[in-house]
Amino acid sequence: MQTEQITETQKENKKQSTWRTAVSALLIFIAVPATIYLGWKFADRQHYIVSLLIILYSMVPFFLMYEKRKPQARELVVIAVMCAIAVVSRAAFIWAPHFKPMTAIVMITGIAFGATAGFLTGAVSGFVSNFIFGQGVWTPWQMFAAGIAGFLAGILMHKGILKKKRLHLCIFGGLTVMLIVGPLLDTSALFTMASGISWESARLIYLSGLPVNAIHATATVLTLFFFSKPMLEKLDRIKLKYGMMGD
Amino acid sequence: MDDAFSGYHPAVNFIFFIGAIVFGMFFTHSAFLCASVFTSMLYYLLLMGRKGIKLLCTMLMLFFALSFINPLLNTQGDTVLFTYIGERPFTLEALMYGFVTGGMFVSVLLWFACYNCIMTSDKFIYLFGWCIPTISLLLSMVLRMVPNFKVKIMTIAGARKCVGKAPVNGDKKEKLQNSMDMLSVLTSWALEGAVVTADSMRSRGYGSGKQSNFSIYRPSVRDMAAGIIMLFCIVLTIICAALGGMEVAYFPVFILPEANIITILGVIGYTAFLLLPSIIHIWEEATWNILRSRI
């Protein structure tokens, strides 16, 4: 009776997982070219909507990958906690305007729990913080940018390029924000506000984004400097004590 | 928030906003753009009342700023209005295109502002729970934890204040250290709670069967009717777009073709679609007032 039930669930799981792989493949190989084609053909300001849709599509495989893994309750709740901490972390720094430690916390999660969990934490934190500050065209971009920060941290850690040393983490954090996260957010501004993509408009937007990115990078580096060691110790201890995320 | 449209089925709400936002990003034809800008303003005002005027003023300023920056960056176009520093032309066409950019930006922003009022997080989770059960569970947990952790942060700050280590004490470096310590305390506290929650979830059978979703919505005849009207309008708009009823050229010369029957039908369909929530809202208010005046 019980074994029957188990095979039933397994069958169900398998059916669902093939369904999800099919959706990912469909998105990447058909939806992206189709969107570019339709945008180029019909819309006058194609880059606006096409870029937004492509960013959305590119997040779907990550989410489906996570769904496929069927995470344990402990893993799920710990990730939820990390997302919530990333979202509220701003509240601890009310005295410092524009100080956003969110990206740093997402990176720490990526380092501790791997690339997929890092991406998920970043994307979900971006999404939830926009429930507080208001959703907009920027939401998918912010989700993707924060997610990529967590993903990169996880991947580089896994490959052994990044070490759990304070200096390494600070350099990685600063560079990632300056070169990847910040420019991604600037690109969203470029696509939504500029009427045409020209060298001039791009230069204007990226240059005006520089100070904001510098502040963001400073906040990330400072958070990683002060916070990475105690945080990673805590997360490692939790992993060891309760045997979580053993992959 | 007593808006009649938000009482409709979440799918109806979501389809409307997806339609309004996607179309709003697509259409550069003046008539369609104006329809989007004015209907979004109307609905936003209906939702927010007097409080909404402030944002509308900001939007207006943003609109003009974006419109007038475009000709400075973009020198295409044949009709030169004037030249400045070193014979750089300021063209009428670029200015027109600037208006398009500004209008598009403002209308999409306003639709998102309305979206934030109508599509609350529970509706979103209800709509997407069936295809991403794990992530929607994650989302609802995070949405619960955020206010909870804010309270925790206040508690920690209060306790630390007694020993002179509140995040506002000391010089810059001490402040930073104090804030980081606070986050560290929060993490320990929250992770401890997380394990308890997870064990409780497990013992109640999480992961042992098919996951069901939170659901308090049931489609009614009213929702179906609104959905069908919306779909009809969307189809009309798309047909108009496909038949080239929205063709307009900005460069090198601004050409707005004479309105033919396709364009007119498209504009009517599009405007009706965008006006739907406003009409529902006004209809409900009017009915309410009439009913009350009879008492």
XYZ file of C-alpha atoms in Angstrom:
542
model
C 0.000 0.000 0.000
C 2.695 2.394 1.076
C 5.119 1.460 -1.680
C 2.320 1.943 -4.149
C 1.803 5.409 -2.835
C 5.492 6.176 -3.103
C 5.737 5.034 -6.724
C 2.643 7.073 -7.431
C 4.290 10.226 -6.063
C 7.489 9.433 -7.914
C 5.580 9.089 -11.144
C 3.872 12.371 -10.449
C 7.230 13.994 -9.714
C 8.738 12.651 -12.877
C 5.831 13.856 -14.933
C 6.113 17.288 -13.395
C 9.870 17.472 -13.864
C 9.713 16.604 -17.560
C 6.991 19.204 -17.907
C 9.262 21.805 -16.328
C 12.274 20.921 -18.456
C 10.088 21.235 -21.524
C 8.951 24.683 -20.435
C 12.548 25.835 -19.868
C 13.630 24.579 -23.261
C 10.614 26.121 -24.933
C 11.358 29.477 -23.344
C 14.996 29.582 -24.312
C 14.786 28.206 -27.842
C 11.431 29.516 -29.004
C 10.166 32.342 -26.799
C 13.341 34.448 -26.814
C 13.815 34.533 -30.606
C 10.066 34.963 -31.093
C 9.983 37.913 -28.719
C 12.931 39.569 -30.422
C 11.327 39.030 -33.820
C 7.881 40.303 -32.798
C 9.381 43.281 -30.992
C 11.534 44.161 -33.975
C 8.581 43.796 -36.318
C 5.770 45.477 -34.410
C 6.993 47.706 -31.618
C 8.601 51.012 -32.305
C 10.519 51.126 -29.072
C 11.248 47.409 -29.100
C 14.112 47.387 -26.598
C 11.758 48.429 -23.782
C 9.491 45.411 -23.711
C 11.801 42.897 -25.367
C 14.506 43.391 -22.746
C 11.971 43.072 -19.948
C 10.528 39.842 -21.334
C 13.953 38.310 -21.901
C 14.957 39.090 -18.321
C 11.749 37.419 -17.144
C 12.325 34.328 -19.294
C 15.887 34.002 -18.100
C 14.756 33.680 -14.508
C 12.257 30.904 -15.176
C 14.770 28.023 -15.554
C 16.322 28.904 -12.186
C 12.961 28.769 -10.472
C 11.985 25.547 -12.179
C 15.347 24.024 -11.259
C 14.585 24.753 -7.660
C 11.061 23.370 -7.920
C 12.474 20.185 -9.399
C 14.780 19.683 -6.460
C 11.861 19.320 -4.018
C 13.730 20.947 -1.137
C 13.368 19.733 2.422
C 11.392 21.826 4.882
C 14.541 22.917 6.725
C 16.264 24.096 3.588
C 13.195 25.999 2.486
C 12.696 27.768 5.805
C 16.364 28.720 6.094
C 16.257 30.268 2.622
C 13.080 32.125 3.562
C 14.853 33.453 6.655
C 17.816 34.625 4.594
C 15.500 36.394 2.144
C 13.652 38.114 4.960
C 16.920 39.192 6.601
C 18.136 40.565 3.278
C 14.920 42.559 2.926
C 14.830 43.983 6.456
C 18.598 44.490 6.766
C 18.094 48.028 5.521
C 16.162 48.769 8.746
C 19.302 48.283 10.846
C 21.017 51.116 8.972
C 18.379 53.830 9.129
C 21.045 56.303 10.217
C 22.995 55.850 6.961
C 21.060 56.973 3.873
C 21.314 54.761 0.762
C 23.143 52.047 2.702
C 21.802 48.791 1.276
C 23.319 45.604 2.675
C 20.904 43.373 0.741
C 23.314 42.344 -2.023
C 25.980 41.379 0.514
C 23.577 39.150 2.424
C 22.465 37.493 -0.804
C 26.128 36.833 -1.655
C 26.735 35.311 1.771
C 23.754 33.005 1.240
C 25.117 31.978 -2.134
C 28.487 31.183 -0.586
C 26.984 29.169 2.245
C 24.234 27.291 0.442
C 25.274 27.138 -3.205
C 24.493 28.889 -6.459
C 20.838 27.882 -6.890
C 19.937 28.926 -3.358
C 21.887 32.145 -3.872
C 19.979 33.013 -7.027
C 16.672 32.199 -5.399
C 17.453 34.296 -2.331
C 18.416 37.256 -4.471
C 15.405 37.053 -6.748
C 12.896 36.529 -3.948
C 14.395 39.326 -1.821
C 14.224 41.673 -4.790
C 10.620 40.733 -5.424
C 9.501 41.007 -1.802
C 11.265 44.296 -1.144
C 9.310 45.674 -4.092
C 6.075 44.696 -2.388
C 7.118 47.292 0.202
C 8.578 49.936 -2.105
C 6.244 49.349 -5.060
C 6.491 47.043 -8.060
C 7.509 48.479 -11.379
C 9.273 47.764 -14.638
C 12.444 47.602 -12.562
C 11.274 44.586 -10.503
C 12.467 41.827 -12.876
C 15.759 43.638 -13.392
C 16.367 43.997 -9.673
C 15.404 40.377 -9.094
C 17.766 39.241 -11.808
C 20.643 41.481 -10.677
C 20.435 40.376 -7.038
C 19.967 36.781 -8.110
C 23.049 36.856 -10.324
C 25.084 38.255 -7.413
C 24.096 35.270 -5.262
C 24.564 32.837 -8.128
C 28.070 34.096 -8.944
C 29.102 33.935 -5.303
C 27.880 30.342 -5.108
C 29.471 29.231 -8.384
C 32.857 30.844 -7.704
C 32.897 29.347 -4.218
C 32.069 25.924 -5.598
C 34.832 26.150 -8.205
C 37.295 27.181 -5.518
C 38.100 30.545 -7.087
C 36.578 32.400 -4.172
C 37.860 31.653 -0.674
C 36.070 32.266 2.577
C 38.531 35.006 3.439
C 37.503 38.496 4.280
C 39.731 40.158 1.669
C 38.586 37.800 -1.095
C 34.949 38.367 -0.293
C 35.315 42.147 -0.136
C 37.083 42.340 -3.492
C 34.550 39.970 -5.058
C 31.605 41.906 -3.622
C 32.871 45.304 -4.711
C 33.724 44.159 -8.219
C 30.455 42.300 -8.715
C 28.382 45.308 -7.707
C 30.427 47.775 -9.743
C 30.706 45.622 -12.876
C 27.577 43.452 -12.930
C 24.791 44.388 -10.522
C 25.044 48.158 -10.916
C 25.345 48.168 -14.722
C 22.395 45.748 -14.952
C 20.218 48.187 -13.015
C 21.510 51.085 -15.142
C 20.607 49.099 -18.250
C 17.052 48.842 -17.002
C 16.993 52.639 -16.638
C 18.461 52.981 -20.135
C 15.799 50.739 -21.664
C 12.888 52.356 -19.839
C 13.797 56.036 -20.007
C 15.937 56.617 -23.077
C 13.995 56.927 -26.281
C 16.758 55.453 -28.372
C 19.802 53.384 -27.607
C 22.679 55.514 -28.773
C 26.190 55.974 -27.490
C 25.209 59.302 -26.046
C 22.188 58.161 -24.080
C 24.058 55.073 -22.874
C 27.007 57.163 -21.731
C 24.728 59.603 -19.944
C 22.860 56.868 -18.062
C 25.928 54.807 -17.126
C 27.860 57.870 -15.968
C 24.977 59.148 -13.858
C 24.662 55.650 -12.405
C 28.300 55.583 -11.270
C 27.905 57.398 -7.920
C 24.876 55.288 -6.978
C 26.780 52.131 -7.849
C 29.779 53.317 -5.870
C 27.616 53.788 -2.771
C 26.018 50.396 -3.337
C 29.451 48.779 -3.722
C 30.733 50.482 -0.575
C 27.758 49.230 1.407
C 28.311 45.715 0.060
C 32.032 45.743 0.846
C 31.479 47.123 4.350
C 28.788 44.568 5.095
C 30.954 41.740 3.809
C 33.886 43.086 5.841
C 32.049 43.198 9.160
C 29.368 40.620 8.685
C 30.638 37.789 6.488
C 32.644 35.972 9.151
C 30.007 35.742 11.906
C 27.308 35.038 9.336
C 29.158 32.258 7.543
C 30.068 30.696 10.879
C 26.433 30.678 11.895
C 25.230 29.227 8.622
C 27.967 26.568 8.617
C 27.075 25.634 12.150
C 23.412 25.275 11.237
C 24.389 23.134 8.271
C 26.579 20.921 10.415
C 24.220 20.675 13.350
C 21.088 19.820 11.397
C 22.680 18.233 8.345
C 21.112 20.551 5.819
C 21.743 21.138 2.141
C 24.165 18.245 1.884
C 24.884 18.481 -1.813
C -9.173 50.582 -0.149
C -12.730 50.078 -1.319
C -12.322 49.550 -5.010
C -14.881 47.470 -6.843
C -12.411 46.112 -9.398
C -10.145 44.706 -6.689
C -13.064 42.548 -5.566
C -13.026 40.736 -8.890
C -11.229 37.436 -9.370
C -7.413 37.788 -9.201
C -7.079 36.359 -12.706
C -9.244 39.186 -14.059
C -7.151 41.753 -12.177
C -3.915 40.209 -13.376
C -4.937 39.920 -17.025
C -6.012 43.534 -16.995
C -2.708 44.810 -15.627
C -0.588 42.592 -17.856
C -2.583 43.849 -20.834
C -2.391 47.495 -19.813
C 1.334 47.376 -19.063
C 2.398 45.331 -22.080
C 0.285 47.374 -24.498
C 1.509 50.529 -22.784
C 5.085 49.544 -23.579
C 4.239 48.649 -27.157
C 2.195 51.397 -28.743
C 3.801 54.576 -30.006
C 0.780 55.793 -31.963
C -0.349 59.113 -30.472
C -4.004 58.162 -30.017
C -3.197 54.893 -28.253
C -0.586 56.552 -26.097
C -2.969 59.316 -25.032
C -5.612 56.714 -24.203
C -3.171 54.901 -21.961
C -1.879 58.041 -20.227
C -5.314 59.501 -19.498
C -7.013 56.289 -18.422
C -4.128 55.420 -16.105
C -4.344 58.908 -14.577
C -8.111 58.572 -14.144
C -7.907 55.166 -12.495
C -5.052 56.224 -10.241
C -7.038 59.258 -9.080
C -10.122 57.111 -8.488
C -8.033 54.764 -6.364
C -6.076 57.298 -4.385
C -8.438 60.271 -4.244
C -6.768 63.544 -3.312
C -3.602 61.812 -2.160
C -2.908 60.845 -5.751
C -2.497 64.410 -7.000
C 1.014 64.673 -5.609
C 2.293 61.715 -7.603
C 0.536 62.965 -10.726
C 2.394 66.281 -10.438
C 5.698 64.447 -10.097
C 4.779 62.378 -13.158
C 4.002 65.518 -15.130
C 7.413 66.963 -14.306
C 9.065 63.681 -15.206
C 7.156 63.643 -18.480
C 8.436 67.064 -19.506
C 11.969 66.326 -18.332
C 12.145 63.123 -20.376
C 10.527 64.778 -23.388
C 12.982 67.651 -23.519
C 16.083 65.560 -22.822
C 15.439 63.401 -25.885
C 16.125 66.081 -28.539
C 19.396 66.897 -26.767
C 20.590 63.320 -27.225
C 18.905 62.554 -30.491
C 19.507 64.768 -33.511
C 17.526 62.810 -36.108
C 14.649 64.528 -37.851
C 14.287 67.061 -40.630
C 12.439 69.974 -39.022
C 15.062 71.921 -37.092
C 13.530 74.172 -34.453
C 16.793 75.863 -33.442
C 20.474 75.108 -33.134
C 22.704 75.443 -30.115
C 26.355 74.953 -29.166
C 28.219 74.244 -32.373
C 25.302 73.914 -34.799
C 23.740 71.000 -32.957
C 20.132 70.815 -34.167
C 17.127 70.589 -31.882
C 14.494 68.921 -34.049
C 10.717 68.824 -33.832
C 10.668 65.099 -34.592
C 13.010 64.306 -31.733
C 10.830 66.380 -29.431
C 7.736 64.471 -30.586
C 9.554 61.229 -29.957
C 10.512 62.577 -26.540
C 6.826 63.032 -25.784
C 6.265 59.406 -26.773
C 9.038 58.244 -24.468
C 7.773 60.376 -21.604
C 4.151 59.354 -22.119
C 5.052 55.684 -22.253
C 7.175 55.932 -19.149
C 4.544 57.816 -17.162
C 1.617 55.617 -18.184
C 3.478 52.385 -17.372
C 4.561 53.848 -14.039
C 0.984 54.834 -13.229
C -0.355 51.415 -14.217
C 2.193 49.904 -11.878
C 1.070 52.281 -9.125
C -2.489 51.010 -9.617
C -1.182 47.438 -9.762
C 0.411 47.927 -6.348
C -2.979 48.927 -4.916
C -4.959 46.089 -6.494
C -2.679 43.080 -6.851
C -1.793 42.317 -3.256
C 0.729 39.580 -2.548
C -1.934 37.028 -1.578
C -3.553 37.365 -5.006
C -0.201 36.845 -6.702
C 0.512 33.738 -4.646
C -2.990 32.431 -5.316
C -2.488 32.838 -9.067
C 0.937 31.233 -9.290
C 0.729 28.676 -6.480
C -0.279 25.874 -8.837
C 2.780 26.026 -11.090
C 5.466 27.042 -8.607
C 4.280 25.534 -5.292
C 7.659 25.621 -3.550
C 8.465 29.185 -4.506
C 5.011 30.471 -3.672
C 5.336 28.861 -0.237
C 8.737 30.519 0.084
C 7.219 33.849 -0.922
C 4.424 33.664 1.598
C 6.900 32.731 4.338
C 9.144 35.678 3.478
C 6.198 38.049 3.374
C 5.243 36.909 6.860
C 8.807 37.109 8.183
C 9.560 40.625 7.006
C 7.256 42.435 9.489
C 8.150 39.872 12.151
C 11.874 40.569 11.743
C 11.276 44.299 11.787
C 9.740 43.909 15.234
C 12.686 41.729 16.233
C 15.119 44.410 15.067
C 13.288 46.968 17.233
C 13.456 44.605 20.226
C 17.169 44.017 19.722
C 17.817 47.736 19.312
C 15.880 48.453 22.494
C 17.855 45.898 24.466
C 21.168 47.119 23.128
C 20.280 50.705 23.884
C 20.427 49.857 27.615
C 24.117 48.978 27.299
C 24.867 51.972 25.082
C 25.218 49.940 21.897
C 22.174 51.098 19.950
C 22.819 51.628 16.228
C 22.719 55.399 16.743
C 25.421 55.476 19.454
C 29.052 56.372 18.895
C 31.027 57.572 15.899
C 30.674 56.256 12.355
C 32.713 53.116 12.881
C 30.980 52.212 16.130
C 27.593 52.831 14.551
C 28.484 50.515 11.720
C 29.764 47.855 14.099
C 26.647 48.193 16.268
C 24.325 47.826 13.296
C 26.211 44.786 12.055
C 26.043 43.231 15.502
C 22.324 43.813 15.479
C 21.983 41.978 12.162
C 24.109 39.191 13.576
C 21.839 38.832 16.608
C 18.804 38.849 14.335
C 20.325 36.080 12.214
C 20.962 33.818 15.214
C 17.485 34.405 16.532
C 15.807 33.890 13.170
C 17.762 30.758 12.270
C 16.898 29.187 15.574
C 13.240 29.876 14.869
C 13.650 28.527 11.345
C 14.687 25.081 12.528
C 11.726 24.902 14.894
C 9.372 25.964 12.104
C 10.854 23.448 9.700
C 10.545 20.578 12.177
C 6.984 21.578 12.874
C 6.260 21.617 9.142
C 7.752 18.162 8.756
C 5.810 16.674 11.604
C 2.628 18.057 10.096
C 3.395 16.265 6.885
C 5.106 18.801 4.609
C 6.344 17.106 1.483
C 4.428 13.883 2.068
C 1.644 14.534 -0.386
C 0.408 16.866 -3.026
C 0.681 20.477 -1.936
C -2.544 22.433 -1.955
C -2.815 26.206 -2.150
C -4.428 28.999 -0.275
C -7.633 29.881 -2.057
C -10.531 32.111 -1.126
C -11.476 33.123 -4.647
C -14.085 31.553 -6.843
C -14.860 32.830 -10.338
C -18.413 34.140 -10.606
C -20.601 35.138 -13.552
C -19.518 38.740 -13.022
C -15.840 37.741 -13.359
C -16.565 35.737 -16.489
C -18.399 38.671 -18.031
C -15.561 41.077 -17.261
C -13.051 38.536 -18.579
C -14.941 38.077 -21.839
C -15.256 41.830 -22.397
C -11.550 42.246 -21.718
C -10.577 39.420 -24.065
C -12.782 40.868 -26.784
C -11.126 44.280 -26.428
C -7.642 42.724 -26.364
C -8.374 40.768 -29.551
C -9.702 43.917 -31.228
C -6.556 45.837 -30.263
C -4.239 43.071 -31.446
C -6.088 42.747 -34.765
C -5.756 46.503 -35.219
C -2.015 46.265 -34.513
C -1.580 43.304 -36.859
C -3.410 45.043 -39.709
C -1.134 48.045 -39.356
C -3.672 50.391 -37.829
C -1.036 51.833 -35.536
C 1.587 52.693 -38.052
C 3.251 55.972 -37.382
C 6.623 57.337 -38.395
C 8.678 59.747 -36.329
C 11.895 59.942 -38.339
C 12.898 61.586 -40.588
C 9.517 63.363 -40.699
C 6.598 62.866 -38.339
C 3.795 61.175 -40.269
C 0.523 60.283 -38.603
C -1.608 58.508 -41.231
C -5.230 59.564 -41.622
C -7.459 57.674 -39.269
C -9.131 54.783 -41.093
C -11.762 52.394 -39.777
C -9.170 49.932 -38.427
C -7.437 52.552 -36.354
C -10.711 53.903 -34.996
C -11.934 50.443 -34.016
C -8.568 49.739 -32.393
C -8.657 52.961 -30.399
C -12.209 52.234 -29.238
C -11.322 48.689 -28.197
C -8.159 49.789 -26.446
C -9.833 52.666 -24.590
C -12.729 50.456 -23.528
C -10.263 47.902 -22.206
C -8.315 50.487 -20.217
C -11.454 52.182 -18.925
C -12.988 48.956 -17.637
C -11.752 49.164 -14.011
C -12.619 52.868 -13.830
C -16.120 52.167 -15.138
C -16.564 49.350 -12.623
C -15.367 51.636 -9.858
C -17.642 54.543 -10.824
C -20.605 52.232 -11.423
C -20.230 50.761 -7.941
C -19.949 54.196 -6.313
C -22.995 55.456 -8.198
C -25.078 52.411 -7.296
C -24.075 52.777 -3.683
C -25.000 56.464 -3.611
C -28.346 55.890 -5.307
C -29.207 53.076 -2.939
C -28.248 55.151 0.052
C -30.203 58.201 -1.080
C -33.391 56.102 -1.137
C -33.178 55.314 2.553
